[in-house]
Short mmCIF file of C-alpha atoms in Angstrom, two decimals:
data_model
loop_
_atom_site.label_atom_id
_atom_site.label_comp_id
_atom_site.label_asym_id
_atom_site.label_seq_id
_atom_site.Cartn_x
_atom_site.Cartn_y
_atom_site.Cartn_z
CA PHE A 9 11.09 -13.63 1.45
CA ALA A 10 8.51 -13.82 4.27
CA LEU A 11 11.06 -12.77 6.87
CA TYR A 12 12.21 -9.85 4.76
CA ALA A 13 8.65 -8.66 4.24
CA GLN A 14 7.91 -9.02 7.94
CA ALA A 15 11.10 -7.13 8.87
CA MET A 16 10.10 -4.33 6.47
CA VAL A 17 6.83 -3.95 8.30
CA PHE A 18 8.33 -3.93 11.81
CA ALA A 19 11.51 -2.00 11.08
CA THR A 20 9.75 1.30 10.43
CA LYS A 21 6.80 0.89 12.79
CA GLY A 22 4.43 0.96 9.84
CA GLU A 23 5.90 3.98 8.10
CA VAL A 24 5.93 3.26 4.35
CA HIS A 25 8.75 4.26 2.02
CA ARG A 26 8.18 3.97 -1.70
CA LYS A 27 11.62 2.37 -2.12
CA GLU A 28 10.44 -0.60 -0.04
CA VAL A 29 8.08 -1.67 -2.83
CA GLU A 30 10.97 -1.60 -5.27
CA ASP A 31 13.19 -3.52 -2.85
CA LEU A 32 10.60 -6.22 -2.20
CA THR A 33 9.85 -6.58 -5.91
CA ALA A 34 13.59 -6.74 -6.66
CA LEU A 35 14.02 -9.49 -4.03
CA LYS A 36 11.16 -11.45 -5.65
CA ARG A 37 12.95 -11.24 -8.99
CA VAL A 38 16.41 -12.07 -7.61
CA LEU A 39 15.00 -15.17 -5.88
CA ALA A 40 13.07 -15.99 -9.05
CA LEU A 41 9.94 -16.54 -7.01
CA SER A 42 6.80 -17.63 -8.78
CA GLY A 43 3.50 -15.92 -8.06
CA ALA A 44 2.48 -18.79 -5.80
CA ALA A 45 5.76 -18.69 -3.85
CA THR A 46 5.46 -14.90 -3.46
CA GLY A 47 1.89 -15.34 -2.25
CA THR A 48 2.98 -17.95 0.25
CA GLY A 49 5.73 -15.67 1.47
CA MET A 50 3.38 -12.73 1.98
CA TYR A 51 0.80 -15.05 3.60
CA GLU A 52 3.46 -16.27 6.08
CA ALA A 53 4.54 -12.64 6.77
CA ALA A 54 0.85 -11.79 7.41
CA ARG A 55 0.52 -14.70 9.84
CA SER A 56 3.65 -13.55 11.67
CA VAL A 57 2.45 -9.96 11.91
CA TYR A 58 -0.98 -11.11 13.11
CA SER A 59 0.61 -13.39 15.72
CA ALA A 60 2.90 -10.60 17.01
CA LYS A 61 0.22 -7.87 16.99
CA ARG A 62 -3.00 -9.80 17.60
CA VAL A 63 -3.87 -8.14 20.91
CA TRP A 64 -3.64 -4.62 19.39
CA LEU A 65 -5.25 -5.55 16.08
CA GLU A 66 -8.28 -7.11 17.72
CA GLU A 67 -8.72 -4.48 20.50
CA PRO A 68 -7.74 -1.10 19.07
CA SER A 69 -9.20 0.83 22.04
CA GLY A 70 -7.72 0.98 25.45
CA ALA A 71 -9.51 1.54 28.76
CA GLY A 72 -12.18 4.19 28.55
CA GLY A 73 -12.27 4.05 24.76
CA ASP A 74 -8.90 5.84 24.31
CA VAL A 75 -6.87 4.76 21.34
CA ASP A 76 -3.84 2.82 22.52
CA PRO A 77 -0.60 3.99 20.83
CA ASP A 78 0.45 0.34 20.44
CA ALA A 79 -2.86 -0.33 18.71
CA GLN A 80 -2.31 2.60 16.41
CA ALA A 81 1.16 1.33 15.52
CA ALA A 82 -0.22 -2.17 14.89
CA GLN A 83 -2.86 -0.76 12.54
CA LYS A 84 -0.18 1.21 10.62
CA GLU A 85 1.87 -1.96 10.35
CA LEU A 86 -1.15 -3.88 9.08
CA ASP A 87 -1.80 -1.15 6.46
CA LYS A 88 1.84 -1.29 5.37
CA LEU A 89 1.73 -5.06 5.02
CA LEU A 90 -1.45 -4.87 2.97
CA PHE A 91 0.08 -2.21 0.73
CA LEU A 92 3.36 -4.07 0.20
CA ALA A 93 1.50 -7.31 -0.56
CA ASP A 94 -0.77 -5.61 -3.08
CA ARG A 95 2.16 -3.96 -4.85
CA VAL A 96 4.36 -7.11 -4.97
CA PHE A 97 1.40 -9.17 -6.27
CA THR A 98 1.01 -6.65 -9.09
CA ASP A 99 4.50 -7.35 -10.40
CA GLY A 100 4.08 -9.76 -13.32
CA GLU A 101 0.92 -11.41 -12.01
CA THR A 102 -2.52 -11.65 -13.57
CA ASP A 103 -5.41 -9.75 -12.01
CA GLU A 104 -6.86 -13.07 -10.88
CA ALA A 105 -3.64 -14.15 -9.22
CA ARG A 106 -3.30 -10.75 -7.52
CA ALA A 107 -6.90 -10.98 -6.25
CA TYR A 108 -6.38 -14.53 -4.96
CA GLU A 109 -3.12 -13.81 -3.17
CA ASN A 110 -4.42 -10.54 -1.69
CA ALA A 111 -7.51 -12.36 -0.41
CA ARG A 112 -5.29 -14.92 1.32
CA VAL A 113 -3.47 -12.14 3.17
CA TRP A 114 -6.66 -10.29 3.97
CA ARG A 115 -8.31 -13.40 5.46
CA VAL A 116 -5.48 -13.68 8.05
CA PHE A 117 -6.81 -10.43 9.52
CA GLY A 118 -10.48 -11.13 8.87
CA LEU A 119 -10.74 -8.24 6.40
CA LYS A 120 -13.37 -8.01 3.71
CA ASP A 121 -12.46 -6.83 0.22
CA ALA A 122 -13.73 -3.27 0.56
CA GLU A 123 -11.99 -2.63 3.89
CA ALA A 124 -8.69 -4.11 2.71
CA ARG A 125 -8.78 -2.05 -0.50
CA ALA A 126 -9.51 1.10 1.48
CA ARG A 127 -6.57 0.43 3.73
CA VAL A 128 -4.25 -0.11 0.75
CA LEU A 129 -5.55 3.11 -0.82
CA SER A 130 -4.98 4.98 2.45
CA VAL A 131 -1.25 4.14 2.14
CA ALA A 132 -0.99 4.76 -1.62
CA LEU A 133 -2.83 8.11 -1.79
CA PRO A 134 -0.28 10.21 0.14
CA PHE A 135 2.48 9.14 -2.28
CA PHE A 136 0.30 9.91 -5.26
CA ARG A 137 -0.90 13.19 -3.80
CA SER A 138 2.69 14.38 -3.36
CA VAL A 139 3.43 13.74 -7.03
CA VAL A 140 0.23 15.46 -8.15
CA LYS A 141 1.01 18.41 -5.87
CA LYS A 142 4.41 18.87 -7.51
CA VAL A 143 2.85 18.68 -10.96
CA VAL A 144 0.04 21.10 -10.14
CA SER A 145 2.34 23.65 -8.53
CA SER A 146 4.81 23.50 -11.39
CA LYS A 147 5.46 26.87 -12.99
CA ASP A 148 6.16 25.32 -16.34
CA ARG A 149 2.61 24.68 -17.58
CA ALA A 150 3.87 23.24 -20.88
CA SER A 151 5.66 20.44 -18.99
CA VAL A 152 2.53 19.81 -16.96
CA VAL A 153 0.58 19.21 -20.16
CA SER A 154 3.22 16.93 -21.68
CA GLY A 155 5.65 14.91 -19.54
CA MET A 156 4.12 15.48 -16.15
CA GLN A 157 0.79 13.91 -17.11
CA ALA A 158 2.67 10.75 -18.01
CA LEU A 159 4.46 10.87 -14.65
CA VAL A 160 1.15 11.19 -12.78
CA GLN A 161 -0.37 8.31 -14.74
CA GLU A 162 2.69 6.11 -14.21
CA THR A 163 2.72 6.87 -10.51
CA ALA A 164 -1.00 6.10 -10.16
CA GLU A 165 -0.50 2.76 -11.89
CA SER A 166 2.58 1.86 -9.83
CA LEU A 167 0.66 2.54 -6.63
CA GLY A 168 -2.52 0.82 -7.70
CA ILE A 169 -4.60 3.98 -7.66
CA GLU A 170 -7.77 3.62 -9.66
CA ARG A 171 -8.50 6.18 -12.40
CA ASP A 172 -11.45 7.78 -10.49
CA ASP A 173 -9.34 8.18 -7.36
CA ALA A 174 -6.47 9.67 -9.40
CA ARG A 175 -8.80 12.20 -11.00
CA ARG A 176 -10.34 13.13 -7.65
CA VAL A 177 -6.88 13.79 -6.15
CA GLY A 178 -5.92 15.87 -9.19
CA PHE A 179 -9.05 18.00 -8.91
CA GLU A 180 -8.51 18.45 -5.15
CA GLU A 181 -4.95 19.60 -5.68
CA TYR A 182 -5.93 22.06 -8.41
CA GLU A 183 -8.66 23.39 -6.07
CA ASN A 184 -6.13 23.72 -3.24
CA LEU A 185 -3.81 25.65 -5.56
CA ALA A 186 -6.61 28.01 -6.62
CA ALA A 187 -7.70 28.63 -3.01
#
């Protein structure tokens, strides 16, 4: 499980595909991993990513303060790992278990709660925004009111987007449409 999660992070240079969450969750189920085993797998994947990318994660700026492309890639890979871990810990786990296992992964990188959550949100929001944009730009307003609202809510929940953030994105997209 740890190797698969690590390979997911490195294979796309930090680019996140929504299907990856489904694939990782499916692997967890097929292997019948407990929450603790899943947490250990993600923790081991985090340690491997940190070991492989330590130089770029600890020193994101190159000479003269320029942002090193390798450092940017390492930061994207870190964000992807944090996002995948958060989503896989959501599958069938209690809030307490999710918080504990996420904290284990975050500590590998020396991240505090607020920074780690912000990084996870930075990955989740573009997916959510694309769904909201489709709903907002829909010509069929009746479907927006009925089925599409459920889709938006389901998407927000599946991505771990808090209600306030979901509302903010919805308002922004409506404003963009009106502009």
